[in-house]
CSV table of C-alpha atoms and ligand atoms in Angstrom, one decimal:
chain,number,residue,atom,x,y,z
A,1,UNK,CA,11.6,-3.8,-22.0
A,2,UNK,CA,9.1,-1.2,-20.9
A,3,UNK,CA,11.1,1.5,-22.7
A,4,UNK,CA,10.4,-0.5,-26.0
A,5,UNK,CA,6.6,-0.1,-25.7
A,6,UNK,CA,6.4,3.0,-28.0
A,7,UNK,CA,8.3,1.3,-30.7
A,8,UNK,CA,6.1,-1.8,-30.3
A,9,UNK,CA,3.0,0.3,-31.1
A,10,UNK,CA,4.8,1.9,-34.1
A,11,UNK,CA,5.8,-1.6,-35.3
A,12,UNK,CA,2.1,-2.5,-35.3
A,13,UNK,CA,1.2,0.6,-37.2
A,14,UNK,CA,3.6,-0.5,-40.1
A,15,UNK,CA,2.3,-4.2,-40.2
A,16,UNK,CA,0.8,-5.3,-43.3
A,17,UNK,CA,-2.9,-6.0,-42.4
A,18,UNK,CA,-3.7,-9.7,-42.9
A,19,UNK,CA,-6.6,-10.5,-45.2
A,20,UNK,CA,-9.4,-12.0,-43.3
A,21,UNK,CA,-13.1,-12.7,-44.0
A,22,UNK,CA,-15.4,-10.0,-42.4
A,23,UNK,CA,-17.5,-11.2,-39.4
A,24,UNK,CA,-20.0,-9.5,-37.1
A,25,UNK,CA,-18.2,-10.9,-34.0
A,26,UNK,CA,-14.5,-11.5,-33.1
A,27,UNK,CA,-13.6,-13.8,-30.3
A,28,UNK,CA,-10.0,-13.3,-28.9
A,29,UNK,CA,-8.6,-16.4,-27.3
A,30,UNK,CA,-5.4,-16.1,-25.1
A,31,UNK,CA,-4.1,-16.3,-21.6
A,32,UNK,CA,-2.2,-14.0,-19.2
A,33,UNK,CA,0.2,-11.5,-20.7
A,34,UNK,CA,-1.0,-12.5,-24.3
A,35,UNK,CA,-4.7,-12.7,-23.4
A,36,UNK,CA,-4.8,-9.2,-22.0
A,37,UNK,CA,-4.3,-7.9,-25.6
A,38,UNK,CA,-7.8,-9.1,-26.3
A,39,UNK,CA,-9.1,-6.9,-23.2
A,40,UNK,CA,-7.4,-3.8,-24.7
A,41,UNK,CA,-8.9,-4.5,-28.1
A,42,UNK,CA,-12.3,-5.1,-26.7
A,43,UNK,CA,-12.2,-1.7,-24.9
A,44,UNK,CA,-10.9,0.1,-28.0
A,45,UNK,CA,-13.6,-1.5,-30.3
A,46,UNK,CA,-16.5,-1.2,-27.9
A,47,UNK,CA,-16.2,2.5,-28.3
A,48,UNK,CA,-16.7,2.0,-32.1
A,49,UNK,CA,-19.6,-0.3,-31.6
A,50,UNK,CA,-17.6,-3.5,-32.8
A,51,UNK,CA,-18.4,-6.7,-31.0
A,52,UNK,CA,-15.2,-8.2,-29.7
A,53,UNK,CA,-15.4,-10.8,-27.0
A,54,UNK,CA,-12.7,-12.6,-24.9
A,55,UNK,CA,-12.2,-16.2,-24.0
A,56,UNK,CA,-9.6,-17.2,-21.4
A,57,UNK,CA,-10.1,-21.0,-21.1
A,58,UNK,CA,-9.9,-24.3,-22.9
A,59,UNK,CA,-12.1,-24.9,-25.9
A,60,UNK,CA,-14.7,-22.2,-27.0
A,61,UNK,CA,-17.7,-20.8,-25.4
A,62,UNK,CA,-20.9,-22.7,-26.3
A,63,UNK,CA,-22.3,-19.8,-28.3
A,64,UNK,CA,-19.4,-19.8,-30.7
A,65,UNK,CA,-20.7,-22.7,-32.9
A,66,UNK,CA,-23.9,-20.7,-33.6
A,67,UNK,CA,-22.6,-17.1,-33.7
A,68,UNK,CA,-19.6,-18.1,-35.7
A,69,UNK,CA,-17.1,-15.5,-34.8
A,70,UNK,CA,-13.7,-14.9,-36.3
A,71,UNK,CA,-11.4,-16.5,-33.7
A,72,UNK,CA,-8.1,-14.7,-33.0
A,73,UNK,CA,-5.7,-16.9,-31.1
A,74,UNK,CA,-2.9,-14.9,-29.4
A,75,UNK,CA,0.0,-16.6,-27.5
A,76,UNK,CA,3.4,-15.1,-27.3
A,77,UNK,CA,5.1,-18.5,-26.9
A,78,UNK,CA,2.7,-20.2,-29.2
A,79,UNK,CA,2.6,-23.1,-26.8
A,80,UNK,CA,-0.2,-22.2,-24.3
A,81,UNK,CA,-2.4,-25.3,-23.8
A,82,UNK,CA,-5.7,-23.4,-23.4
A,83,UNK,CA,-5.2,-21.3,-26.5
A,84,UNK,CA,-4.2,-24.4,-28.6
A,85,UNK,CA,-7.3,-26.0,-27.4
A,86,UNK,CA,-9.4,-23.1,-28.5
A,87,UNK,CA,-7.9,-23.3,-32.0
A,88,UNK,CA,-8.6,-27.0,-32.1
A,89,UNK,CA,-12.3,-26.3,-31.2
A,90,UNK,CA,-12.5,-23.5,-33.8
A,91,UNK,CA,-11.0,-25.6,-36.6
A,92,UNK,CA,-13.5,-28.5,-35.6
A,93,UNK,CA,-16.4,-26.0,-36.0
A,94,UNK,CA,-15.0,-24.7,-39.3
A,95,UNK,CA,-14.6,-21.1,-37.9
A,96,UNK,CA,-12.2,-18.6,-39.5
A,97,UNK,CA,-9.1,-18.4,-37.3
A,98,UNK,CA,-6.2,-16.0,-37.3
A,99,UNK,CA,-3.1,-16.4,-35.2
A,100,UNK,CA,-0.7,-14.0,-33.3
A,101,UNK,CA,2.5,-15.7,-31.9
A,102,UNK,CA,6.3,-15.7,-32.0
A,103,UNK,CA,6.4,-19.3,-33.1
A,104,UNK,CA,5.7,-22.6,-31.3
A,105,UNK,CA,3.0,-25.1,-31.9
A,106,UNK,CA,0.4,-22.4,-32.7
A,107,UNK,CA,2.4,-21.3,-35.7
A,108,UNK,CA,2.9,-24.9,-36.8
A,109,UNK,CA,-0.9,-25.4,-36.6
A,110,UNK,CA,-1.4,-22.1,-38.5
A,111,UNK,CA,1.0,-23.2,-41.2
A,112,UNK,CA,-0.6,-26.7,-41.6
A,113,UNK,CA,-4.1,-25.0,-41.9
A,114,UNK,CA,-3.1,-22.0,-44.0
A,115,UNK,CA,-4.3,-19.5,-41.2
A,116,UNK,CA,-3.5,-15.8,-41.4
A,117,UNK,CA,-0.6,-15.3,-39.0
A,118,UNK,CA,1.1,-12.3,-37.5
A,119,UNK,CA,4.5,-13.2,-36.1
A,120,UNK,CA,5.6,-10.8,-33.3
A,121,UNK,CA,9.2,-10.3,-32.4
A,122,UNK,CA,10.5,-13.0,-30.0
A,123,UNK,CA,12.9,-12.8,-27.0
A,124,UNK,CA,10.7,-10.9,-24.4
A,125,UNK,CA,8.4,-11.9,-21.5
A,126,UNK,CA,4.9,-12.1,-22.9
A,127,UNK,CA,3.6,-9.2,-20.7
A,128,UNK,CA,6.4,-7.0,-21.9
A,129,UNK,CA,5.3,-7.4,-25.6
A,130,UNK,CA,2.0,-5.7,-24.8
A,131,UNK,CA,2.3,-3.2,-27.7
A,132,UNK,CA,3.2,-5.8,-30.3
A,133,UNK,CA,0.3,-8.2,-29.1
A,134,UNK,CA,-2.3,-5.3,-28.8
A,135,UNK,CA,-1.3,-3.9,-32.1
A,136,UNK,CA,-1.3,-7.3,-34.0
A,137,UNK,CA,-4.7,-8.2,-32.6
A,138,UNK,CA,-6.1,-4.8,-33.4
A,139,UNK,CA,-4.8,-5.0,-37.0
A,140,UNK,CA,-6.6,-8.4,-37.4
A,141,UNK,CA,-9.8,-7.1,-35.8
A,142,UNK,CA,-9.7,-4.0,-38.0
A,143,UNK,CA,-9.3,-6.2,-41.1
A,144,UNK,CA,-12.4,-8.3,-40.1
A,145,UNK,CA,-14.7,-5.6,-38.9
A,146,UNK,CA,-15.9,-2.1,-39.7
A,147,UNK,CA,-13.5,-0.7,-37.1
A,148,UNK,CA,-11.8,1.8,-39.5
A,149,UNK,CA,-8.1,2.5,-39.8
A,150,UNK,CA,-6.3,1.6,-36.5
A,151,UNK,CA,-3.0,3.2,-37.7
A,152,UNK,CA,-3.6,6.7,-36.2
A,153,UNK,CA,-4.4,5.3,-32.7
A,154,UNK,CA,-1.4,3.1,-32.8
A,155,UNK,CA,0.8,6.0,-33.7
A,156,UNK,CA,-0.8,8.1,-31.0
A,157,UNK,CA,-0.2,5.3,-28.4
A,158,UNK,CA,3.4,5.3,-29.5
A,159,UNK,CA,3.8,9.0,-29.1
A,160,UNK,CA,1.9,9.3,-25.8
A,161,UNK,CA,3.9,6.5,-24.2
A,162,UNK,CA,7.1,7.9,-25.5
A,163,UNK,CA,6.3,11.3,-24.0
A,164,UNK,CA,5.7,9.7,-20.6
A,165,UNK,CA,8.9,7.7,-20.8
A,166,UNK,CA,11.2,10.5,-22.0
A,167,UNK,CA,14.9,9.7,-22.3
A,168,UNK,CA,16.9,7.7,-19.7
A,169,UNK,CA,14.2,7.5,-17.1
A,170,UNK,CA,13.7,11.2,-17.1
A,171,UNK,CA,10.2,11.5,-18.5
A,172,UNK,CA,7.2,12.6,-16.4
A,173,UNK,CA,5.9,9.0,-16.3
A,174,UNK,CA,9.0,7.9,-14.4
A,175,UNK,CA,8.7,10.8,-11.9
A,176,UNK,CA,5.1,9.9,-11.3
A,177,UNK,CA,5.7,6.2,-11.0
A,178,UNK,CA,8.6,6.7,-8.5
A,179,UNK,CA,6.3,8.8,-6.2
A,180,UNK,CA,3.6,6.3,-6.4
A,181,UNK,CA,5.9,3.4,-5.8
A,182,UNK,CA,7.3,5.2,-2.7
A,183,UNK,CA,3.6,5.5,-1.4
A,184,UNK,CA,2.7,1.9,-2.2
A,185,UNK,CA,5.9,0.0,-1.3
A,186,UNK,CA,5.2,-2.9,1.1
A,187,UNK,CA,1.4,-2.6,0.7
A,188,UNK,CA,-1.2,-4.8,-0.7
A,189,UNK,CA,-2.7,-2.8,-3.6
A,190,UNK,CA,-6.1,-2.5,-5.1
A,191,UNK,CA,-6.5,-0.7,-8.4
A,192,UNK,CA,-9.9,0.9,-9.3
A,193,UNK,CA,-11.0,2.0,-12.7
A,194,UNK,CA,-14.2,2.4,-14.6
A,195,UNK,CA,-15.5,1.0,-17.9
A,196,UNK,CA,-13.3,1.8,-20.8
A,197,UNK,CA,-9.5,2.6,-20.8
A,198,UNK,CA,-9.1,2.5,-17.0
A,199,UNK,CA,-10.9,-0.8,-16.7
A,200,UNK,CA,-8.2,-2.5,-18.8
A,201,UNK,CA,-5.5,-0.5,-17.2
A,202,UNK,CA,-6.6,-1.5,-13.8
A,203,UNK,CA,-6.5,-5.1,-14.8
A,204,UNK,CA,-3.0,-4.6,-16.2
A,205,UNK,CA,-1.7,-2.8,-13.0
A,206,UNK,CA,-2.8,-5.7,-10.8
A,207,UNK,CA,-1.3,-8.3,-13.1
A,208,UNK,CA,2.0,-6.4,-13.3
A,209,UNK,CA,2.1,-6.0,-9.4
A,210,UNK,CA,1.7,-9.9,-9.3
A,211,UNK,CA,4.3,-10.7,-11.9
A,212,UNK,CA,6.8,-7.8,-11.6
A,213,UNK,CA,6.7,-6.8,-8.0
A,214,UNK,CA,5.8,-10.4,-7.0
A,215,UNK,CA,3.1,-9.0,-4.6
A,216,UNK,CA,-0.6,-9.7,-4.7
A,217,UNK,CA,-2.9,-6.9,-6.0
A,218,UNK,CA,-6.3,-6.9,-7.4
A,219,UNK,CA,-8.6,-4.6,-9.5
A,220,UNK,CA,-12.2,-3.6,-9.8
A,221,UNK,CA,-14.3,-0.9,-11.2
A,222,UNK,CA,-16.8,1.9,-10.3
A,223,UNK,CA,-19.8,1.7,-10.2
A,224,UNK,CA,-19.9,-1.9,-9.2
A,225,UNK,CA,-17.5,-1.5,-6.3
A,226,UNK,CA,-19.9,1.1,-4.8
A,227,UNK,CA,-22.3,-1.8,-4.2
A,228,UNK,CA,-19.9,-4.0,-2.2
A,229,UNK,CA,-16.2,-3.1,-1.8
A,230,UNK,CA,-16.9,0.3,-0.4
A,231,UNK,CA,-18.1,-1.3,2.8
A,232,UNK,CA,-14.8,-3.1,3.3
A,233,UNK,CA,-12.7,-0.1,2.5
A,234,UNK,CA,-14.6,2.3,4.6
A,235,UNK,CA,-14.4,0.1,7.7
A,236,UNK,CA,-11.5,0.5,10.1
A,237,UNK,CA,-12.2,-2.5,12.4
A,238,UNK,CA,-9.7,-4.8,10.5
A,239,UNK,CA,-6.8,-2.4,11.0
A,240,UNK,CA,-5.7,-2.8,7.3
A,241,UNK,CA,-5.3,0.9,6.5
A,242,UNK,CA,-1.6,0.9,7.2
A,243,UNK,CA,-0.9,-2.2,5.1
A,244,UNK,CA,-3.0,-1.5,1.9
A,245,UNK,CA,-2.9,1.1,-0.8
A,246,UNK,CA,-5.4,2.3,-3.3
A,247,UNK,CA,-4.7,3.4,-6.8
A,248,UNK,CA,-7.6,5.2,-8.5
A,249,UNK,CA,-7.3,5.4,-12.3
A,250,UNK,CA,-9.2,8.3,-13.8
A,251,UNK,CA,-10.0,9.1,-17.5
A,252,UNK,CA,-10.9,12.4,-19.0
A,253,UNK,CA,-13.5,10.7,-21.0
A,254,UNK,CA,-15.3,9.2,-18.0
A,255,UNK,CA,-19.1,9.9,-17.7
A,256,UNK,CA,-19.9,12.8,-15.2
A,257,UNK,CA,-21.8,10.2,-13.1
A,258,UNK,CA,-18.6,8.1,-12.8
A,259,UNK,CA,-16.5,11.3,-11.8
A,260,UNK,CA,-19.1,12.1,-9.1
A,261,UNK,CA,-18.9,8.5,-7.8
A,262,UNK,CA,-15.1,8.6,-7.7
A,263,UNK,CA,-15.2,11.9,-5.8
A,264,UNK,CA,-17.8,10.7,-3.2
A,265,UNK,CA,-16.1,7.3,-2.8
A,266,UNK,CA,-12.8,9.0,-2.1
A,267,UNK,CA,-14.4,11.1,0.6
A,268,UNK,CA,-15.9,8.0,2.2
A,269,UNK,CA,-12.8,5.9,2.3
A,270,UNK,CA,-10.4,8.9,2.9
A,271,UNK,CA,-10.4,8.4,6.7
A,272,UNK,CA,-9.6,4.6,6.5
A,273,UNK,CA,-7.1,4.4,3.6
A,274,UNK,CA,-3.7,5.9,4.3
A,275,UNK,CA,-2.1,5.5,0.9
A,276,UNK,CA,-4.4,6.5,-2.0
A,277,UNK,CA,-3.1,7.8,-5.3
A,278,UNK,CA,-4.8,9.0,-8.3
A,279,UNK,CA,-3.5,8.5,-12.0
A,280,UNK,CA,-5.1,10.1,-15.1
A,281,UNK,CA,-4.9,8.8,-18.6
A,282,UNK,CA,-3.3,11.0,-21.2
A,283,UNK,CA,-4.0,11.1,-25.0
A,284,UNK,CA,-7.0,11.2,-27.2
A,285,UNK,CA,-7.9,7.8,-28.5
A,286,UNK,CA,-9.2,5.0,-26.3
A,287,UNK,CA,-6.1,3.0,-27.1
A,288,UNK,CA,-3.7,5.9,-26.2
A,289,UNK,CA,-5.6,6.4,-22.9
A,290,UNK,CA,-5.5,2.7,-22.1
A,291,UNK,CA,-1.8,2.5,-23.0
A,292,UNK,CA,-0.7,5.5,-20.9
A,293,UNK,CA,-2.6,4.5,-17.7
A,294,UNK,CA,-1.2,1.0,-18.1
A,295,UNK,CA,2.3,2.2,-18.7
A,296,UNK,CA,2.4,4.1,-15.4
A,297,UNK,CA,1.4,0.8,-13.7
A,298,UNK,CA,4.1,-1.1,-15.5
A,299,UNK,CA,6.6,1.5,-14.2
A,300,UNK,CA,5.3,1.5,-10.6
A,301,UNK,CA,5.5,-2.3,-10.5
A,302,UNK,CA,9.1,-2.3,-11.5
A,303,UNK,CA,10.1,0.5,-9.1
A,304,UNK,CA,8.3,-1.3,-6.3
A,305,UNK,CA,10.3,-4.5,-7.3
A,306,UNK,CA,13.5,-2.5,-7.4
A,307,UNK,CA,12.9,-1.0,-3.9
A,308,UNK,CA,12.4,-4.5,-2.6
A,309,UNK,CA,15.5,-5.9,-4.3
A,310,UNK,CA,13.3,-8.2,-6.5
A,311,UNK,CA,14.1,-9.0,-10.1
A,312,UNK,CA,10.9,-8.0,-11.9
A,313,UNK,CA,11.5,-10.3,-15.0
A,314,UNK,CA,11.3,-14.0,-14.1
A,315,UNK,CA,8.0,-15.7,-13.4
A,316,UNK,CA,9.5,-19.1,-12.8
A,317,UNK,CA,6.5,-20.4,-10.8
A,318,UNK,CA,4.3,-20.0,-13.8
A,319,UNK,CA,6.6,-22.2,-15.8
A,320,UNK,CA,6.8,-24.7,-12.9
A,321,UNK,CA,3.0,-25.0,-13.0
A,322,UNK,CA,2.9,-25.5,-16.8
A,323,UNK,CA,5.6,-28.2,-16.5
A,324,UNK,CA,3.7,-30.0,-13.7
A,325,UNK,CA,0.4,-29.9,-15.7
B,1,PA5,O1,3.1,-13.3,-18.1
B,1,PA5,C1,3.2,-14.5,-18.4
B,1,PA5,O2,4.3,-15.0,-18.7
B,1,PA5,C2,1.9,-15.4,-18.6
B,1,PA5,O3,0.9,-14.6,-18.2
B,1,PA5,C3,1.8,-15.8,-20.1
B,1,PA5,O4,1.5,-14.7,-20.9
B,1,PA5,C4,0.7,-16.9,-20.0
B,1,PA5,O5,1.0,-18.0,-19.3
B,1,PA5,C5,0.4,-17.3,-21.5
B,1,PA5,O6,1.6,-17.7,-22.2
B,1,PA5,P1,1.7,-17.1,-23.7
B,1,PA5,O7,1.7,-15.7,-23.5
B,1,PA5,O8,3.0,-17.6,-24.1
B,1,PA5,O9,0.6,-17.6,-24.5
């Protein structure tokens, strides 16, 4: 499924952009593997000064009724309770709504209300459809905002991810991911990034560790972590250094102040963290840089799962919770 990511970005570049009324604010509503597409699009559009906000809960945030954003509801299954509830609230407020889904109740509601809809190919895990979902949301946001043509960045994301993957697991991304997986196997992982491409990539890494490697992981960003987490990591009294690992995501576009913070932070935690690895984004556009840093995390999470004899695909416990609700 990971190998199909380059084609997913290319698929989105060929989509017919939906017609949607322009708005100064776009609110992307979705959960988990679908909702993270909104985080990617927020990072991409922030660089262009477009106001994209994220909602990962029932209903809508209180400001939506007054600000009147375009609401983009994204759910791979089309049956996620929180996302359906956001659409209900948006329709109650008379807000413009667009939908991204494979089918389900969301496309039924979209059909009944004549909402612009992008149907993404079905049959995958939602988190594996990242390129389809990011691409579809991006095409809708571009249609509703002054973002400009997203096709070049989608094509670049396709090319850069394809270069990393190579053919039959022989690309440089696989080599890098195998080395990192060896270093991190059996450890509790924290992933650090900074505002922009590595912020969303750090989030993706942690979630892929949870779902693919079935092991807890968390993420945070510089400079905020310099004001709290640094203390925990630089202390040795808890004896965690042999059981934890640190992934530091770096971006060639990061501010010099951020680079300096990463260097100094690495010096300070160096004595207490046995497994620390650095991963750099590749590509030019914010989308390509977000996609490449995320792809390495996807691969690492699967290599860690393979090494532990775990099937990375099923997430039965998420379904169990949904059934119990
Ligand atoms: O990875 C997963 O399967 C989950 O995070 C789902 O994406 C999440 O539960 C939401 O479901 P859907 O993507 O179908 O809206």
